[in-house]
Short mmCIF file of C-alpha atoms in Angstrom, two decimals:
data_model
loop_
_atom_site.label_atom_id
_atom_site.label_comp_id
_atom_site.label_asym_id
_atom_site.label_seq_id
_atom_site.Cartn_x
_atom_site.Cartn_y
_atom_site.Cartn_z
CA MET A 1 -84.97 30.06 130.16
CA LYS A 2 -83.25 29.88 126.71
CA ALA A 3 -84.04 26.22 126.25
CA ILE A 4 -87.73 26.71 127.03
CA ASP A 5 -87.98 29.60 124.64
CA ASP A 6 -86.26 27.73 121.92
CA LEU A 7 -88.67 24.99 122.35
CA LEU A 8 -91.61 27.19 122.22
CA ASN A 9 -90.26 28.74 119.04
CA TYR A 10 -89.38 25.51 117.42
CA HIS A 11 -92.42 25.56 115.08
CA ALA A 12 -91.71 29.12 114.07
CA LYS A 13 -88.43 28.13 112.53
CA GLU A 14 -88.14 27.43 108.95
CA GLY A 15 -88.39 23.73 108.09
CA ALA A 16 -89.69 22.81 111.33
CA GLY A 17 -92.62 20.41 111.21
CA GLN A 18 -91.36 18.69 108.04
CA SER A 19 -89.09 16.27 109.48
CA ASP A 20 -90.20 12.80 110.45
CA PRO A 21 -88.34 12.00 113.75
CA PHE A 22 -90.40 8.74 114.33
CA ALA A 23 -89.15 5.54 112.82
CA ALA A 24 -91.77 3.36 114.33
CA ASP A 25 -95.43 3.38 114.99
CA GLN A 26 -96.51 5.19 118.22
CA PRO A 27 -96.69 3.17 121.39
CA VAL A 28 -99.83 3.71 123.47
CA PHE A 29 -97.53 4.58 126.47
CA GLY A 30 -94.03 4.08 127.52
CA GLN A 31 -91.35 5.23 125.17
CA PRO A 32 -92.44 8.33 123.75
CA PRO A 33 -91.80 9.44 120.21
CA GLY A 34 -88.46 10.91 119.61
CA LEU A 35 -87.10 10.10 122.98
CA THR A 36 -83.72 8.58 123.01
CA ASP A 37 -82.83 5.57 125.09
CA VAL A 38 -80.44 7.74 127.08
CA LYS A 39 -82.98 10.26 127.83
CA LEU A 40 -85.59 7.51 128.56
CA LEU A 41 -83.17 6.02 131.09
CA ARG A 42 -82.82 9.33 132.77
CA VAL A 43 -86.57 9.75 132.95
CA LEU A 44 -87.17 6.29 134.54
CA THR A 45 -84.24 6.58 136.97
CA THR A 46 -84.91 10.00 138.53
CA MET B 1 -109.72 13.67 111.91
CA THR B 2 -106.66 15.09 113.63
CA LYS B 3 -104.72 12.68 115.61
CA LYS B 4 -104.81 13.09 119.21
CA ALA B 5 -102.42 12.84 122.24
CA ILE B 6 -102.61 13.27 125.98
CA ILE B 7 -99.48 14.06 127.80
CA TYR B 8 -100.33 13.01 131.40
CA LEU B 9 -98.19 13.86 134.40
CA HIS B 10 -98.47 12.07 137.82
CA GLY B 11 -98.25 13.68 141.10
CA PHE B 12 -95.45 14.64 143.54
CA ASN B 13 -93.19 11.59 144.33
CA SER B 14 -95.40 9.21 142.44
CA ALA B 15 -95.06 7.46 139.15
CA SER B 16 -96.85 6.31 136.04
CA LEU B 17 -94.39 3.63 135.02
CA ASP B 18 -92.78 0.84 137.12
CA VAL B 19 -89.15 0.18 137.15
CA HIS B 20 -89.42 -1.84 134.02
CA GLY B 21 -91.16 1.03 132.12
CA GLU B 22 -94.64 -0.58 132.25
CA LEU B 23 -97.83 1.44 133.02
CA LEU B 24 -98.78 1.15 136.73
CA VAL B 25 -102.14 -0.38 135.99
CA SER B 26 -102.60 -0.77 139.73
CA LYS B 27 -103.49 2.96 139.72
CA ASP B 28 -107.00 2.94 138.68
CA LYS B 29 -107.07 6.33 137.09
CA LEU B 30 -104.12 5.25 134.76
CA GLN B 31 -105.84 2.03 133.86
CA VAL B 32 -109.19 3.92 133.08
CA MET B 33 -107.15 6.48 131.10
CA HIS B 34 -105.20 3.86 129.11
CA ASP B 35 -108.30 1.97 128.24
CA PHE B 36 -110.07 5.11 127.21
CA CYS B 37 -107.24 6.30 124.99
CA THR B 38 -106.90 2.82 123.45
CA GLN B 39 -110.64 2.75 122.66
CA HIS B 40 -110.55 6.37 121.11
CA ASP B 41 -107.24 5.92 119.30
CA ILE B 42 -105.35 8.51 121.50
CA VAL B 43 -101.73 8.29 122.21
CA PHE B 44 -101.39 8.24 125.95
CA PHE B 45 -97.86 9.49 126.87
CA THR B 46 -97.36 9.38 130.62
CA PRO B 47 -93.59 9.44 131.45
CA ASN B 48 -92.24 9.30 135.19
CA VAL B 49 -91.14 12.82 136.05
CA ASP B 50 -89.01 14.09 138.85
CA TYR B 51 -90.33 17.21 140.69
CA ARG B 52 -86.87 18.06 142.13
CA ASP B 53 -86.29 19.58 138.73
CA PHE B 54 -89.25 21.37 137.29
CA LYS B 55 -87.39 23.15 134.54
CA THR B 56 -86.23 19.98 133.19
CA ILE B 57 -89.69 18.62 133.21
CA VAL B 58 -91.11 21.68 131.32
CA GLU B 59 -88.15 21.39 128.83
CA ASP B 60 -88.83 17.62 128.32
CA MET B 61 -92.51 18.12 127.93
CA LEU B 62 -92.17 20.94 125.30
CA PHE B 63 -89.77 18.80 123.50
CA GLU B 64 -92.46 16.03 123.37
CA TRP B 65 -95.12 18.47 122.43
CA ASN B 66 -92.90 19.62 119.51
CA GLN B 67 -92.48 15.90 118.48
CA PHE B 68 -96.32 15.48 118.50
CA LEU B 69 -96.95 18.63 116.54
CA ASP B 70 -94.46 17.44 114.01
CA ARG B 71 -96.50 14.40 113.40
CA GLY B 72 -99.76 16.32 113.27
CA TYR B 73 -101.21 15.59 116.62
CA ASP B 74 -103.35 17.76 118.77
CA VAL B 75 -101.90 17.68 122.31
CA VAL B 76 -103.78 17.86 125.67
CA PHE B 77 -101.88 18.32 128.83
CA MET B 78 -103.25 16.42 131.76
CA GLY B 79 -102.28 15.65 135.23
CA SER B 80 -103.00 14.99 138.86
CA SER B 81 -101.93 17.11 141.87
CA MET B 82 -98.37 18.42 140.90
CA GLY B 83 -99.22 17.04 137.44
CA GLY B 84 -102.20 19.32 137.40
CA PHE B 85 -99.91 22.38 138.33
CA SER B 86 -97.50 21.26 135.61
CA SER B 87 -100.34 20.83 132.99
CA GLU B 88 -101.52 24.45 133.76
CA TYR B 89 -98.08 25.82 133.29
CA LEU B 90 -97.52 23.85 130.06
CA ALA B 91 -100.93 25.06 128.83
CA LEU B 92 -99.87 28.68 129.46
CA LYS B 93 -96.72 28.27 127.51
CA THR B 94 -98.26 26.38 124.65
CA GLY B 95 -101.99 27.35 124.39
CA CYS B 96 -102.92 23.68 124.65
CA CYS B 97 -105.84 22.64 126.73
CA ALA B 98 -105.11 21.50 130.38
CA ILE B 99 -107.05 18.90 132.37
CA MET B 100 -106.07 19.46 135.87
CA ILE B 101 -107.03 16.85 138.48
CA ASN B 102 -107.10 17.86 142.25
CA PRO B 103 -104.30 20.33 141.19
CA ALA B 104 -101.65 21.66 143.39
CA LEU B 105 -102.38 25.46 143.74
CA SER B 106 -98.92 26.52 145.33
CA PRO B 107 -96.25 23.89 145.18
CA SER B 108 -93.80 26.13 147.15
CA SER B 109 -96.43 26.12 150.06
CA LEU B 110 -97.65 22.60 149.69
CA LEU B 111 -94.58 20.61 149.27
CA PRO B 112 -92.43 21.53 152.40
CA GLN B 113 -94.44 19.13 154.37
CA PHE B 114 -92.73 16.51 152.32
CA VAL B 115 -89.13 17.60 153.18
CA GLY B 116 -87.39 14.52 154.34
CA VAL B 117 -89.10 11.90 152.19
CA GLU B 118 -86.60 9.37 151.15
CA ALA B 119 -88.17 7.03 148.51
CA ASN B 120 -90.76 7.08 145.80
CA TYR B 121 -94.11 6.20 146.90
CA GLU B 122 -94.73 3.99 143.78
CA THR B 123 -91.37 2.56 142.71
CA GLY B 124 -89.50 2.46 145.96
CA GLN B 125 -86.52 4.17 144.44
CA PRO B 126 -84.47 6.22 146.80
CA TYR B 127 -85.23 9.81 146.86
CA GLN B 128 -84.48 13.01 148.72
CA TRP B 129 -86.98 15.71 148.75
CA GLN B 130 -85.46 19.18 150.17
CA GLN B 131 -86.65 22.63 150.94
CA SER B 132 -84.79 24.02 148.07
CA HIS B 133 -86.84 21.70 145.62
CA CYS B 134 -89.95 23.42 147.00
CA GLU B 135 -88.62 26.95 146.43
CA GLN B 136 -87.85 26.34 142.68
CA TYR B 137 -91.52 26.57 142.10
CA ILE B 138 -92.03 30.24 143.27
CA PRO B 139 -91.16 31.94 139.97
CA TYR B 140 -93.50 29.53 138.04
CA GLU B 141 -96.22 30.16 140.33
CA GLN B 142 -95.77 33.91 139.97
CA GLU B 143 -95.68 33.70 136.28
CA LEU B 144 -98.97 31.85 136.25
CA ALA B 145 -100.44 34.42 138.78
CA ALA B 146 -99.36 37.37 136.78
CA SER B 147 -100.36 36.10 133.45
CA GLU B 148 -103.32 37.60 131.76
CA GLN B 149 -103.40 35.02 129.03
CA SER B 150 -106.36 32.93 128.73
CA ILE B 151 -105.72 29.42 129.52
CA LYS B 152 -108.14 26.56 128.59
CA ARG B 153 -108.47 24.77 131.90
CA THR B 154 -110.83 22.02 132.87
CA LEU B 155 -110.73 21.02 136.57
CA LEU B 156 -111.74 17.62 137.91
CA LEU B 157 -112.11 17.84 141.77
CA ASP B 158 -112.89 15.30 144.45
CA MET B 159 -114.40 17.57 147.10
CA ALA B 160 -113.16 15.06 149.84
CA ASP B 161 -109.46 15.70 148.98
CA GLU B 162 -107.62 15.21 152.16
CA LEU B 163 -104.40 17.02 151.01
CA ILE B 164 -105.70 20.07 149.13
CA ASP B 165 -108.74 22.12 150.13
CA ALA B 166 -111.12 21.41 147.06
CA GLN B 167 -113.36 24.17 148.07
CA MET B 168 -110.44 26.66 147.95
CA THR B 169 -109.50 25.36 144.50
CA LEU B 170 -113.11 25.69 143.43
CA GLU B 171 -113.25 29.29 144.59
CA LYS B 172 -109.95 30.09 142.76
CA TYR B 173 -110.90 28.64 139.45
CA ARG B 174 -114.75 29.07 139.52
CA ASP B 175 -114.73 32.04 136.91
CA ARG B 176 -111.70 30.92 134.83
CA ALA B 177 -112.15 27.28 134.28
CA ARG B 178 -114.63 24.62 133.63
CA VAL B 179 -114.76 22.70 136.90
CA GLU B 180 -116.39 19.32 137.35
CA THR B 181 -116.80 18.40 140.99
CA PHE B 182 -117.36 15.07 142.54
CA GLN B 183 -118.58 14.45 146.06
CA GLY B 184 -116.34 12.20 148.29
CA GLY B 185 -113.29 10.74 146.88
CA SER B 186 -109.69 11.60 147.68
CA HIS B 187 -106.54 13.37 146.74
CA SER B 188 -105.68 10.44 144.34
CA PHE B 189 -109.07 10.96 142.56
CA GLU B 190 -111.62 8.29 142.51
CA HIS B 191 -113.96 9.37 139.78
CA MET B 192 -111.91 8.89 136.70
CA ARG B 193 -114.65 6.78 134.79
CA GLU B 194 -117.28 9.54 135.67
CA ALA B 195 -115.05 12.13 134.28
CA LEU B 196 -114.37 10.53 131.00
CA SER B 197 -117.01 12.26 128.97
CA MET B 198 -115.49 15.65 130.17
CA VAL B 199 -112.03 14.42 129.07
CA GLU B 200 -113.48 13.32 125.81
CA GLN B 201 -114.98 16.68 125.20
CA VAL B 202 -111.75 18.54 125.87
CA VAL B 203 -109.78 16.10 123.61
CA PHE B 204 -112.19 16.13 120.64
CA LEU B 205 -113.86 19.53 120.87
CA GLU B 206 -111.94 22.10 122.61
CA SER B 207 -108.66 21.20 121.08
CA LEU B 208 -110.12 21.92 117.70
CA THR B 209 -110.42 25.62 118.59
CA GLU B 210 -106.76 26.03 119.19
#
């Protein structure tokens, strides 16, 4: 469960929340913010 | 006003997006939610997920939750059937609100009847559902059952759900969730329009108290 714990603690880490991982405006649906093409492909094909 | 996002998870062996990544607008509740979110400037994030690997779903959704938080969004988890179960679990882990539509109460008990399913109902993509996939849910169910943490749940129930006994769901959650029931309907939920005022309350009022 380490990955889940890391994700839950992400905002407790120094510097978290100050980055801007979004290069474009938010879509209403479809490709989510920050999701890479590779990851999106996996989501859509499983 | 804080920006709002809904992470919506579809049900077992279903989909929210077609093979081209477009919203399945043939599903009435998705169309209704899409229109509602557009109207209220809410990001409606509804990926396709694979219930054969729940741990990955949780990790992916927590990743997205972090991304939304980075951008200053309030997030509500919402889902239908297995998506309802997932929303409850994600709300437990994050403290966000959960909107659960005809939720699966015990996936490890509910899903064995689908062992042998070979294709996704919505996309037609080849698919194998096995007993081991059902059993992976046991520790998550146990974690939810054992938790004394308060979860901000809102349930939307069609009382004529043919797959999950809505009366049993009502009894289970009566004292620990806000429950809105609708006479008739089905497991796919046929009262999304009628439920929008409740969704609006959760997104714009309850999430402010997080």
